[in-house]
Coordinates of C-alpha atoms in Angstrom, one line a residue:
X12 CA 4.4 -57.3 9.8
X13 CA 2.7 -59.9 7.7
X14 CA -0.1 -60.7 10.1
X15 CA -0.6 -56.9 11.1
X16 CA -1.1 -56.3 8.0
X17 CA -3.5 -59.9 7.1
X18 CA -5.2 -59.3 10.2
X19 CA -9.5 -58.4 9.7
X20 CA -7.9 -56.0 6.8
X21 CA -8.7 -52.9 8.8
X22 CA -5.1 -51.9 10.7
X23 CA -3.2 -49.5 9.8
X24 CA -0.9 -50.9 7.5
X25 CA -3.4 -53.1 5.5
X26 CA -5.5 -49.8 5.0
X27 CA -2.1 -47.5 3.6
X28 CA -2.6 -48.7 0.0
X29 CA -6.1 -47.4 0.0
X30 CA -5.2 -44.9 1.4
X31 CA -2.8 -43.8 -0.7
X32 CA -5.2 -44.2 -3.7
X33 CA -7.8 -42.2 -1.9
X34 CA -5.0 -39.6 -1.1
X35 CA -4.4 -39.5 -4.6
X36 CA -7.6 -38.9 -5.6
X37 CA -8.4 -36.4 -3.9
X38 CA -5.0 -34.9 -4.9
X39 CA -5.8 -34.6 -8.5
X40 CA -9.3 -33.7 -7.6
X41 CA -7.5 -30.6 -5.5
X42 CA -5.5 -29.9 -8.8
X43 CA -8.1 -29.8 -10.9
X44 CA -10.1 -27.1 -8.2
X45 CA -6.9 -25.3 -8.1
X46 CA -6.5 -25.3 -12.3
X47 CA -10.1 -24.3 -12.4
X48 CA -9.7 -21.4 -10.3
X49 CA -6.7 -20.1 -11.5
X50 CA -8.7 -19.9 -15.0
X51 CA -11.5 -18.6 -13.4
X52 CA -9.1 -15.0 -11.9
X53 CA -9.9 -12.2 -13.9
X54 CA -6.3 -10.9 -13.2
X55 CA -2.5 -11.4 -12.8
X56 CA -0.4 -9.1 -11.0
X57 CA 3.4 -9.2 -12.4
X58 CA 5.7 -7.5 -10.5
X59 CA 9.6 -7.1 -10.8
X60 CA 11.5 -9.8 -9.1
X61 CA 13.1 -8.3 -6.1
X62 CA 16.6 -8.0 -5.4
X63 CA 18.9 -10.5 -4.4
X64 CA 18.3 -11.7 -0.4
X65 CA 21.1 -12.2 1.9
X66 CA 19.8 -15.1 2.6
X67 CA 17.7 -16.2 -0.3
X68 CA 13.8 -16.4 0.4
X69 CA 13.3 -19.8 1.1
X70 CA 11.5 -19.0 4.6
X71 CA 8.9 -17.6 2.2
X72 CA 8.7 -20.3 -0.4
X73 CA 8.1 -23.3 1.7
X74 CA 11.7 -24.6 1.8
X75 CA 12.8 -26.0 5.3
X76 CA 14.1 -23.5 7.6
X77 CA 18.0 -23.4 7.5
X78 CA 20.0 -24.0 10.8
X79 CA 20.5 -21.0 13.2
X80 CA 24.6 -22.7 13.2
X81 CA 24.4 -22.9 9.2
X82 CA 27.1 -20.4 7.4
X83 CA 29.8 -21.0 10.5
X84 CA 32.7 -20.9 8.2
X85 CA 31.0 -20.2 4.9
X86 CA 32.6 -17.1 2.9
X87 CA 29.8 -17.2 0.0
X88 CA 26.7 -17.2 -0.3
X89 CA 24.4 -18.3 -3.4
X90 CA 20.6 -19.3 -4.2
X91 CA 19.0 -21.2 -6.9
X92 CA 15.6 -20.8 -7.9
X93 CA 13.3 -22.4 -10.4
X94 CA 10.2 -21.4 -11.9
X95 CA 8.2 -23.2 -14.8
X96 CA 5.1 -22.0 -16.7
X97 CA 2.5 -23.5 -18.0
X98 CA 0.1 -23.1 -21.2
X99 CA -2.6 -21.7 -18.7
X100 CA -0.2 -19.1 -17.2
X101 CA 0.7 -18.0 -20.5
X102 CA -2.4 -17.3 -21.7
X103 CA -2.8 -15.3 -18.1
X104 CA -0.3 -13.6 -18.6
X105 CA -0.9 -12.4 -22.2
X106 CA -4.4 -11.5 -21.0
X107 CA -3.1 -9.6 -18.0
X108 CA -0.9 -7.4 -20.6
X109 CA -3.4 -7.1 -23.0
X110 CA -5.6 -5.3 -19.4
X111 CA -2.4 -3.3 -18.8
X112 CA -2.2 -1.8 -22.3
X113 CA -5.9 -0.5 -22.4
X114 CA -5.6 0.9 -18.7
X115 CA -2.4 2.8 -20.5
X116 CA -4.5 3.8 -23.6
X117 CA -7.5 4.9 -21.4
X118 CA -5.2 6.9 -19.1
X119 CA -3.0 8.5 -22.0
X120 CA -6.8 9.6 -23.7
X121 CA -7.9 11.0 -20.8
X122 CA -5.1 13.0 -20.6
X123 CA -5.5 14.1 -24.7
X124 CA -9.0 15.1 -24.0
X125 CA -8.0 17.2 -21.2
X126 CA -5.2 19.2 -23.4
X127 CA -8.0 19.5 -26.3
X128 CA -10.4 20.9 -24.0
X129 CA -8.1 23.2 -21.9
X130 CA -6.7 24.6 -25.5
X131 CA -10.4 25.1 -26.6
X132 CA -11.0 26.8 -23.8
X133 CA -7.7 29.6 -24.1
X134 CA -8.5 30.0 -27.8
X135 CA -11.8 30.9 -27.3
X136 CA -11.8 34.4 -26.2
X137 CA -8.7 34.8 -28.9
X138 CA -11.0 33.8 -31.7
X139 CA -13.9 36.0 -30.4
X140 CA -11.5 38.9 -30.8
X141 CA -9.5 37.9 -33.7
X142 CA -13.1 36.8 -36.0
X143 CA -14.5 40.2 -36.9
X144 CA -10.9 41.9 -37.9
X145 CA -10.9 38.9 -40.4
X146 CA -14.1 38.4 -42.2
X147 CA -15.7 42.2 -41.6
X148 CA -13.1 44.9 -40.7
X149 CA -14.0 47.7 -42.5
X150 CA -17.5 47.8 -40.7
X151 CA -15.8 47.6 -37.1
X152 CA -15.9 50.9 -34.9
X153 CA -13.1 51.8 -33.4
X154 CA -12.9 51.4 -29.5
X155 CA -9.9 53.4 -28.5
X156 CA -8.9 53.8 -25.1
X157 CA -11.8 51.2 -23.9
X158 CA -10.4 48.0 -26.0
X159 CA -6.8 48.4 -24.6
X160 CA -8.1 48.5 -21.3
X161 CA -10.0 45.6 -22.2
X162 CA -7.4 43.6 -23.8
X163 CA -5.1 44.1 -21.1
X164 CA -7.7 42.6 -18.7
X165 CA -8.5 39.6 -20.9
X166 CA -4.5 39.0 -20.9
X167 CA -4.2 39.0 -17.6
X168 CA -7.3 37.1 -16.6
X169 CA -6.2 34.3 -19.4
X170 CA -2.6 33.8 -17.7
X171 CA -3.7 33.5 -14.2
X172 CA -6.6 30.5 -15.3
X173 CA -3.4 29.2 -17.6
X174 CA -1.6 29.2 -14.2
X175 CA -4.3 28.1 -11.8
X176 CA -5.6 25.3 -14.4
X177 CA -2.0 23.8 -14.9
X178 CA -2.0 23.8 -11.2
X179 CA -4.8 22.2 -10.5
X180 CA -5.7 19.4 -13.0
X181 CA -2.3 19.2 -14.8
X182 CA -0.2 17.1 -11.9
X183 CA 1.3 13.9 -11.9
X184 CA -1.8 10.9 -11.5
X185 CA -1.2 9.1 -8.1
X186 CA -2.6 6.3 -9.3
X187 CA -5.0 4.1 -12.1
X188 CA -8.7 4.4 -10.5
X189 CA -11.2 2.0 -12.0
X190 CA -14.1 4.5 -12.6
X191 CA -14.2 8.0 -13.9
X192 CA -13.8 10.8 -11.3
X193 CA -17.4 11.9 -11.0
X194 CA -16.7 15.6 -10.1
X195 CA -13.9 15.8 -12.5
X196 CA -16.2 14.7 -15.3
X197 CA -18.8 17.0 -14.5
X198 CA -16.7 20.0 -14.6
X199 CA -14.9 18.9 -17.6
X200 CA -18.6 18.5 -19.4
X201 CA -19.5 21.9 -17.5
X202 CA -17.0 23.9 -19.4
X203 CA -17.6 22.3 -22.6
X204 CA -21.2 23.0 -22.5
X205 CA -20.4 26.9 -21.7
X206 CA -17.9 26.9 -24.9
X207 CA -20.2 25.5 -26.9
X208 CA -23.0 27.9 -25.7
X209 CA -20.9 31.3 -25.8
X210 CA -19.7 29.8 -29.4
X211 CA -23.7 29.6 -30.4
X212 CA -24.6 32.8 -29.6
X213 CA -21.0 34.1 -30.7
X214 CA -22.2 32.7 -34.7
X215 CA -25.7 33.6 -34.6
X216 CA -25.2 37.0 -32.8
X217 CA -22.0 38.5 -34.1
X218 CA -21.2 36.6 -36.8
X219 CA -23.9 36.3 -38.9
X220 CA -24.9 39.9 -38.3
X221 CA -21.7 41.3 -38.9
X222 CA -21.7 43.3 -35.6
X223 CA -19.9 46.9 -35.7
X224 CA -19.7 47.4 -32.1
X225 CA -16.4 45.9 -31.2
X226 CA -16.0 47.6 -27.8
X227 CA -19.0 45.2 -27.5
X228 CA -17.6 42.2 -28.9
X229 CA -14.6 42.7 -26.8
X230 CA -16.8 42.9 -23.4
X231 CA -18.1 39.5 -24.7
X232 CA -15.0 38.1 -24.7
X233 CA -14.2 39.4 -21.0
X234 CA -17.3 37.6 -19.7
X235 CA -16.2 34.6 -21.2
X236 CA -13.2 34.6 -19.4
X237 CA -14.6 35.6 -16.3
X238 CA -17.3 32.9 -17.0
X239 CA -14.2 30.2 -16.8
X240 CA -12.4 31.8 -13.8
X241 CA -15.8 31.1 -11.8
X242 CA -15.8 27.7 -13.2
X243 CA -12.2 27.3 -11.7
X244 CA -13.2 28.3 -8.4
X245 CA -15.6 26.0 -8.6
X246 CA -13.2 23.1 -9.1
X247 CA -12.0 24.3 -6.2
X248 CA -14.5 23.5 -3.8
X249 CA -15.5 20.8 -5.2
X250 CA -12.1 18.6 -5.7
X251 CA -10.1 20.5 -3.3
X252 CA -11.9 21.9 -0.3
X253 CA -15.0 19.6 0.3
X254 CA -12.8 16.6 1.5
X255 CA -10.9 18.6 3.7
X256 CA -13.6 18.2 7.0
X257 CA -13.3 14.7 8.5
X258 CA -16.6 12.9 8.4
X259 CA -15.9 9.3 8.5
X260 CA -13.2 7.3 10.8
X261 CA -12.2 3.8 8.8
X262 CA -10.7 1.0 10.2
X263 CA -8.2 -0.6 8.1
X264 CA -7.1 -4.3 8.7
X265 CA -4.8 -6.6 7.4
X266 CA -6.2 -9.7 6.7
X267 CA -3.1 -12.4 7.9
X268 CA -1.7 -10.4 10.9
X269 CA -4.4 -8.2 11.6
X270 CA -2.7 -5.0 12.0
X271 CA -5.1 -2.3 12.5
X272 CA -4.9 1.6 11.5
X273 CA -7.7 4.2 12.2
X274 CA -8.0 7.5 9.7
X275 CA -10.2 9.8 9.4
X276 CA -11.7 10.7 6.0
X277 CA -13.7 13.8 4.7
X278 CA -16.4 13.3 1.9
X279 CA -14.9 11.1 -0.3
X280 CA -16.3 8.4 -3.0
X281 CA -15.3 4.7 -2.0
X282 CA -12.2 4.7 -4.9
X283 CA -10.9 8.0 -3.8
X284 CA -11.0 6.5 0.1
X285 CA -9.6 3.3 -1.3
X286 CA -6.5 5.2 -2.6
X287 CA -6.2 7.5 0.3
X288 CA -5.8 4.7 2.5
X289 CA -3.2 2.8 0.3
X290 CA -1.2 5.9 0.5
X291 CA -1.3 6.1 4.2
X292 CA -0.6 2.0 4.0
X293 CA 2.6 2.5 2.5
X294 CA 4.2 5.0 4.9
X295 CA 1.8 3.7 8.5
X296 CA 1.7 0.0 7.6
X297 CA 5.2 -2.2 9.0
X298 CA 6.0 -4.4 6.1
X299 CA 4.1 -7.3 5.5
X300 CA 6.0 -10.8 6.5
X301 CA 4.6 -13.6 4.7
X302 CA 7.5 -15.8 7.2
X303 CA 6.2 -14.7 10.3
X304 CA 2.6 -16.2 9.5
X305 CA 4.0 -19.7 9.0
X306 CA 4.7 -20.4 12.8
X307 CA 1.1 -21.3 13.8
X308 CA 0.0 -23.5 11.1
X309 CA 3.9 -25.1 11.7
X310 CA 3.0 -25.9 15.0
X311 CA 0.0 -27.1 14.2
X312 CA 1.0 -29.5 12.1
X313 CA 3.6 -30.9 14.1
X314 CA 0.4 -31.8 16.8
X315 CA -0.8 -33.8 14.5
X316 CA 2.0 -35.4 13.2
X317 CA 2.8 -38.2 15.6
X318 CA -1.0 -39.4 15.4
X319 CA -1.6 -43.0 14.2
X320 CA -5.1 -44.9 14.6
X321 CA -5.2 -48.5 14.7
X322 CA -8.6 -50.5 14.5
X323 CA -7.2 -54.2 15.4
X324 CA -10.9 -55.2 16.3
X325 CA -12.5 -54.3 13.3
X326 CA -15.9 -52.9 13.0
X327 CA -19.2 -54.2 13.9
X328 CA -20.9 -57.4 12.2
X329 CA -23.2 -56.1 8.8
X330 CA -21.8 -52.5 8.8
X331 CA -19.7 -50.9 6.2
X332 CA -16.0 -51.8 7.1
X333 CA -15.0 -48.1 5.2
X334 CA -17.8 -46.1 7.2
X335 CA -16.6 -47.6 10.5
X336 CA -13.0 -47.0 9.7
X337 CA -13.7 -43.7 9.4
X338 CA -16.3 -43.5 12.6
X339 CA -13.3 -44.9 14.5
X340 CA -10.6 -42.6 13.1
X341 CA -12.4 -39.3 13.8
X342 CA -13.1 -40.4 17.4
X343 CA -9.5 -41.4 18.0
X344 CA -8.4 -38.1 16.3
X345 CA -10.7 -35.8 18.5
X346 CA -10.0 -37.6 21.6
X347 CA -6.0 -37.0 21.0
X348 CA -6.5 -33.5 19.8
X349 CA -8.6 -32.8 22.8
X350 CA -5.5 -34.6 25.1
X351 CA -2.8 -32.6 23.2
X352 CA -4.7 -29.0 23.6
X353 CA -4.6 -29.3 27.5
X354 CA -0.6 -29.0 27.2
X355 CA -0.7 -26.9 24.1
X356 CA -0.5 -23.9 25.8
X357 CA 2.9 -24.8 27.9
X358 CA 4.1 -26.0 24.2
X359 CA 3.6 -22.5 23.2
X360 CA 4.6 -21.1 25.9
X361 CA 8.2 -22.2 26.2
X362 CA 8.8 -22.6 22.4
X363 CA 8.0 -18.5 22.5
X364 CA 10.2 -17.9 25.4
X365 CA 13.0 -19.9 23.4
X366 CA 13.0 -17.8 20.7
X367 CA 12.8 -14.4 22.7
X368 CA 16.2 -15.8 24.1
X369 CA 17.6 -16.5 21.0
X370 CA 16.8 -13.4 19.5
X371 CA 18.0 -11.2 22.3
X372 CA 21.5 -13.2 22.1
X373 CA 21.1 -12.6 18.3
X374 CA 20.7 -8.9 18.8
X375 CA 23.3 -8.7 21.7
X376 CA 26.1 -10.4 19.2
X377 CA 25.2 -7.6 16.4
X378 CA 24.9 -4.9 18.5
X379 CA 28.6 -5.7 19.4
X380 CA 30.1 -6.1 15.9
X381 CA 28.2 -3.2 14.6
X382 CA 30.2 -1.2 17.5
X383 CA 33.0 -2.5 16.9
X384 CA 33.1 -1.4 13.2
X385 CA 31.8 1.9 13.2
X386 CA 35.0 2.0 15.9
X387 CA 37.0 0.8 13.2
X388 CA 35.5 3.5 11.1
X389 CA 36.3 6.4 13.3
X390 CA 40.2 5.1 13.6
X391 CA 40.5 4.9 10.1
X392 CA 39.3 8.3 9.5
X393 CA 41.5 9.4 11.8
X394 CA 44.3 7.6 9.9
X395 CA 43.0 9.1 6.9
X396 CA 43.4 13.0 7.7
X397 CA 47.2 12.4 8.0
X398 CA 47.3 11.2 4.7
X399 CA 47.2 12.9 1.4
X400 CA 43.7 13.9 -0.1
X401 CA 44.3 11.6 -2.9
X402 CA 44.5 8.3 -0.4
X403 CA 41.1 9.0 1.2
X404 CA 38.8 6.2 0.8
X405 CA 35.3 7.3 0.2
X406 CA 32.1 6.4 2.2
X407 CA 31.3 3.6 -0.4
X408 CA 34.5 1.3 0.1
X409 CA 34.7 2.1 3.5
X410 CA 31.2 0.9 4.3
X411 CA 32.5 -2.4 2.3
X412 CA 35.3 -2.8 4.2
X413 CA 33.7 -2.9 7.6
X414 CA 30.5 -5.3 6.1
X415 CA 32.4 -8.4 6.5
X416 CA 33.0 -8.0 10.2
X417 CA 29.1 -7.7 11.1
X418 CA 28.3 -10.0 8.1
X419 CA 27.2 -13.3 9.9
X420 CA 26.3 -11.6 13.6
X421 CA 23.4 -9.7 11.1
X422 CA 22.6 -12.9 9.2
X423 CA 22.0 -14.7 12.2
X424 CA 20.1 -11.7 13.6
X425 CA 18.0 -11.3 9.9
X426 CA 17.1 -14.9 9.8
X427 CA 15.9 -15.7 13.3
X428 CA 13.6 -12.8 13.3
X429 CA 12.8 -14.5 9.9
X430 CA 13.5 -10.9 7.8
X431 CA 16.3 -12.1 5.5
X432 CA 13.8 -11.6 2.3
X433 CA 13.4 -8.0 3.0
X434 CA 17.2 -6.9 3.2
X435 CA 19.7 -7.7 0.3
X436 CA 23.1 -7.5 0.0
X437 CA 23.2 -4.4 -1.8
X438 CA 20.9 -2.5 0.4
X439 CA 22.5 -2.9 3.7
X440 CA 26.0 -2.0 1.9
X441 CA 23.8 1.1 0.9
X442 CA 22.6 1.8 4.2
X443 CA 25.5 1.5 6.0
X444 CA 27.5 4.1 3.7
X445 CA 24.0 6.6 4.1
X446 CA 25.2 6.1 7.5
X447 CA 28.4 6.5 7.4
X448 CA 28.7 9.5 5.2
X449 CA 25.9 11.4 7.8
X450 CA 27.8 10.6 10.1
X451 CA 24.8 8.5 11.9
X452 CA 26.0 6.4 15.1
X453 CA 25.4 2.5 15.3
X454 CA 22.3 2.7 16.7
X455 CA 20.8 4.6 13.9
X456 CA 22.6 2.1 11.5
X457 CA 20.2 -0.7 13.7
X458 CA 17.4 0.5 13.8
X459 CA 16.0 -0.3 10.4
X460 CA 17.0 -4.0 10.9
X461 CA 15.8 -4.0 14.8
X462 CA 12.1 -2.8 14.4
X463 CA 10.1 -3.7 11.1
X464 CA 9.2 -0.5 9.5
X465 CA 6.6 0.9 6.8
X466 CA 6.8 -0.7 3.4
X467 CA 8.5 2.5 1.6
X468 CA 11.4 2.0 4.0
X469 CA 12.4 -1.2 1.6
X470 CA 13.5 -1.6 -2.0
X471 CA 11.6 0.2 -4.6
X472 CA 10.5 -3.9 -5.8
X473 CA 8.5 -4.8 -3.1
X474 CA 5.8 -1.5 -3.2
X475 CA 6.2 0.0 -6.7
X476 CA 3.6 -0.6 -9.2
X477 CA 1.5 -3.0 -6.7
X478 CA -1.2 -3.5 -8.5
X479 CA -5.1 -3.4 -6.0
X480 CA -8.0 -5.2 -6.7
X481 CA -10.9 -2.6 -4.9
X482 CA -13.7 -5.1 -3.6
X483 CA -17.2 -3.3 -2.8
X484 CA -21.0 -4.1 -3.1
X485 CA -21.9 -1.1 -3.3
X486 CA -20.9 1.3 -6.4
X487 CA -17.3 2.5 -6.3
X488 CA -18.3 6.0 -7.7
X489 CA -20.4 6.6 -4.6
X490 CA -19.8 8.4 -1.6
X491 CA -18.7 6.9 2.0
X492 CA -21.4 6.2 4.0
X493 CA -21.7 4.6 7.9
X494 CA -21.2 0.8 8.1
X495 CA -19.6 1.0 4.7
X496 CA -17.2 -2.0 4.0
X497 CA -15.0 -3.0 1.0
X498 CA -11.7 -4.8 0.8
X499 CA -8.7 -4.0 -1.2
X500 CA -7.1 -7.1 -2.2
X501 CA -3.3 -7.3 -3.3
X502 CA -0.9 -10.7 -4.1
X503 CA -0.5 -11.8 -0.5
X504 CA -2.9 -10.4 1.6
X505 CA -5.8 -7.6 1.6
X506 CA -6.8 -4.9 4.1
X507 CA -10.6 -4.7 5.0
X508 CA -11.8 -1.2 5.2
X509 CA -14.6 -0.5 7.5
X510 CA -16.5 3.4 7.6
X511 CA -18.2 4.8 10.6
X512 CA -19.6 8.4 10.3
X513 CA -18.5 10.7 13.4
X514 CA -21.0 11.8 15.2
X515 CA -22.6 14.9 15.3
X516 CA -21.2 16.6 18.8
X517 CA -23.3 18.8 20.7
X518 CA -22.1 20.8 23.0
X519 CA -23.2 23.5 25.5
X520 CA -22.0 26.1 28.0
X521 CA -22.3 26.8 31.8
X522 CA -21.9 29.5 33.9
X523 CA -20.5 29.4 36.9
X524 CA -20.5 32.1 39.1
X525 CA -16.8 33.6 40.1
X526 CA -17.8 34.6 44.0
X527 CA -18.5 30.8 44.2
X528 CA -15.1 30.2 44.4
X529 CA -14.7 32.6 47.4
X530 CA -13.9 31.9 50.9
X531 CA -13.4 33.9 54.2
X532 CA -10.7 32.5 56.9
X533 CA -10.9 34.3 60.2
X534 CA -8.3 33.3 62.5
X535 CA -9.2 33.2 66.6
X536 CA -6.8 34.4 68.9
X537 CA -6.6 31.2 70.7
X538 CA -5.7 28.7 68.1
X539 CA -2.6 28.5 66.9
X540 CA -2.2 29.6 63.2

């Protein structure tokens, strides 16, 4: 060991000091990138911790990969976590808050403006009627018959834009968009120029000349409110009806696993497409396991693991003993890499075909204890129905009597196929008394936990209030176009969202002429059909 390590003072061992210092280093110089960049994000996305796992998360945060045998005779089951915070990540934070509060103020006057201007709007025609019986009555001709037809109209017409207004722009938001709705905006400044305009001529007109013709006055008023129901119908077409023909398909990809959805968009700006596609994310989309993405750089790593370079001859006379270190390091490393990615592939190969095994014995062990207590379910509420109504146990507490039976078949099952993050405790117990109480047979119990499905199928923690980051070079208020790409970009991973514009089909008819399809058999006497 002593002369390895005297020896030129270029093996392996004589070089682990340096080493470590230059390892060090460049550790505090990756620490000071990574506190640089975290200073430089513009936000922070807190979400609500999820609910507890059945098998804690630890698959997810780096830990080392429990034992498929681990929990053989364990009875509980517990987790620890730590989290620490620095000075940085408070100020972050507090920032991040600070965002959230003026999104919530922008959102909450947006909505005040709308209930001013929709009030202006319904107390307009009032006010054009109610005016001259205030300031000038006695001048005022009497209408008769005419004005109660009219006023019956105007009541009518104001209650069916009341309706059709409170149906249109008075529904719950979907969702925080980062730009005004251009179309939106533009009817909204529409109608208040029209206001604005009938209440000019209104003051100047009627007003100021005291007007005596109130069968006129009322006809006004009637055009005013005709005036808005146009307007309406024009709202309409515009945020209702023009997006309904498809004229873009989009690609959407998931940046780590690279699952890929096709849909097929009308006219739509890039925000409005941005949160059309996260609705059709959530219920399309299976969930997104960060675990699964760990296998590859895993194996990896453990290539390059076993690799240890040893330069016993030293490098040449007059050269840099560092620079030809190095020179002989990378050669050694490519020349192994290059030896180890000729059997890579049976590596990969047989590791895979191991854990298909595993998982079907996995799925073949729960599969049998879920059977076997939805069996114990059906006796029991057999038993049950010759009791009295007061000793029936309800769906709940049956559901938790049977959960301890299929308890460590579906543990083994969860964390092989490495989803134990995504199922707690308290939702399978849930589940399986959904199930129960339907009626639903053991298959329909599995199949949530056999095939991964969309995200809404989980707990409310792991979708609601996701906050998006929309990505796009082009201006998010403007329309899809072809070869139009933006990202939106969430905590773990982002989907990339390319347009293409579907072409313009041409098509064209043929005739063909019906006789063509005639034919004439004549039979001969001397054959034999």
């Amino acid at each position: 060991m002593d002369t390895e390590s005297t020896y030129s003072g270029y093996s392996y061992y004589s070089g682990r000091s340096r080493g470590s210092h230059r390892h060090g280093e460049r550790s505090r110089d990756r620490h000071k990138s990574r506190s640089k960049d975290s200073r430089s994000e513009k936000s922070v996305t807190i979400n609500t911790p999820p609910a507890e796992p059945l098998l804690g998360d630890s698959s997810v945060r780096g830990e080392p990969v429990q034992d498929d045998n681990w929990g053989e005779t364990t009875t509980a089951i517990t987790g620890t976590s730590e989290h620490s915070l620095s000075q940085e990540d408070i100020v972050r934070i507090t920032k991040d808050l600070e965002d959230s509060v003026g999104l919530n103020c922008r959102r909450y006057l947006t909505r005040i403006l709308a209930v001013i201007l929709g009030v202006l709007v319904l107390l307009t025609p009032l006010a054009f009627l109610v005016l001259p019986h205030l300031l000038w009555p006695d001048k005022l001709q009497n209408c008769g018959t005419a004005c109660e037809g009219l006023y019956i109209s105007i009541a009518f017409k104001l209650l069916i834009l009341l309706l059709a207004v409170w149906g249109l722009f008075f529904r719950p938001p979907r969702a925080s968009l980062p730009r005004v709705f251009a179309f939106r905006a533009l009817l909204s400044v529409l109608v208040l120029l029209f206001v604005i305009s009938y209440w000019l001529f209104y003051a100047v007109r009627i007003l100021e000349a005291q007007d005596a013709d109130y069968q006129g006055i009322v006809q006004y008023a009637v055009s005013l409110v005709d005036a808005l129901l146009f307007i309406h119908y024009l709202a309409i077409v515009l945020l209702e009806l023009r997006q309904l023909q498809p004229c873009f398909s989009v690609c959407v990809t998931r940046s780590t696993d690279g699952e890929t959805r096709h849909y097929n968009l009308g006219q739509l700006s890039i925000q409005q497409a941005a949160l059309a596609i996260i609705e059709h994310y959530y219920s399309d989309f299976p969930v997104h396991n960060p675990a699964l993405l760990s296998a590859s750089k895993s194996r990896a790593a453990k290539h390059l693991a076993g690799l240890k370079v040893y330069n016993v001859d030293g490098p040449g006379p007059g050269n840099n003993p560092a620079a030809g270190l190095a020179h002989s390091q990378s050669r050694a490393m490519i020349a192994a890499a290059a030896r180890r990615r000729d059997t890579s592939h049976n590596e990969l190969y047989y590791e895979e075909a191991e854990h298909e095994r595993r998982v079907r014995k996995r799925k073949a062990r729960l599969v049998v204890a879920v059977e076997e207590a939805f069996t114990h379910i059906k006796r029991m509420q057999e038993e049950e129905q010759k009791k009295s109504p007061g000793d029936v146990m309800d769906p709940r507490e049956a559901a938790q009597a049977i959960f301890p039976s299929m308890t460590r078949a579906l543990q083994k099952y969860l964390r092989t196929t490495k989803q134990q993050h995504c199922h707690s405790m308290e939702s399978i117990q849930q589940h399986l008394a959904f199930c129960i109480t339907n009626n639903m047979t053991p298959k329909a119990f599995l199949e949530s936990y056999l095939t991964p499905g969309p995200t809404l199928q989980y707990s409310r923690d792991r979708w609601l209030a996701r906050q998006w980051t929309l990505i796009s070079e082009a201006s998010v208020t403007s329309g899809l176009r072809d070869g139009t790409v933006f990202l939106l970009k969430c905590v773990d991973f982002s989907l990339v969202i390319a347009a293409k514009k579907i072409p313009f089909v041409q098509m064209s008819e043929e005739y063909i002429d019906p006789k063509s399809h005639k034919f004439v058999l004549r039979l001969q006497s001397e054959t034999s059909v």
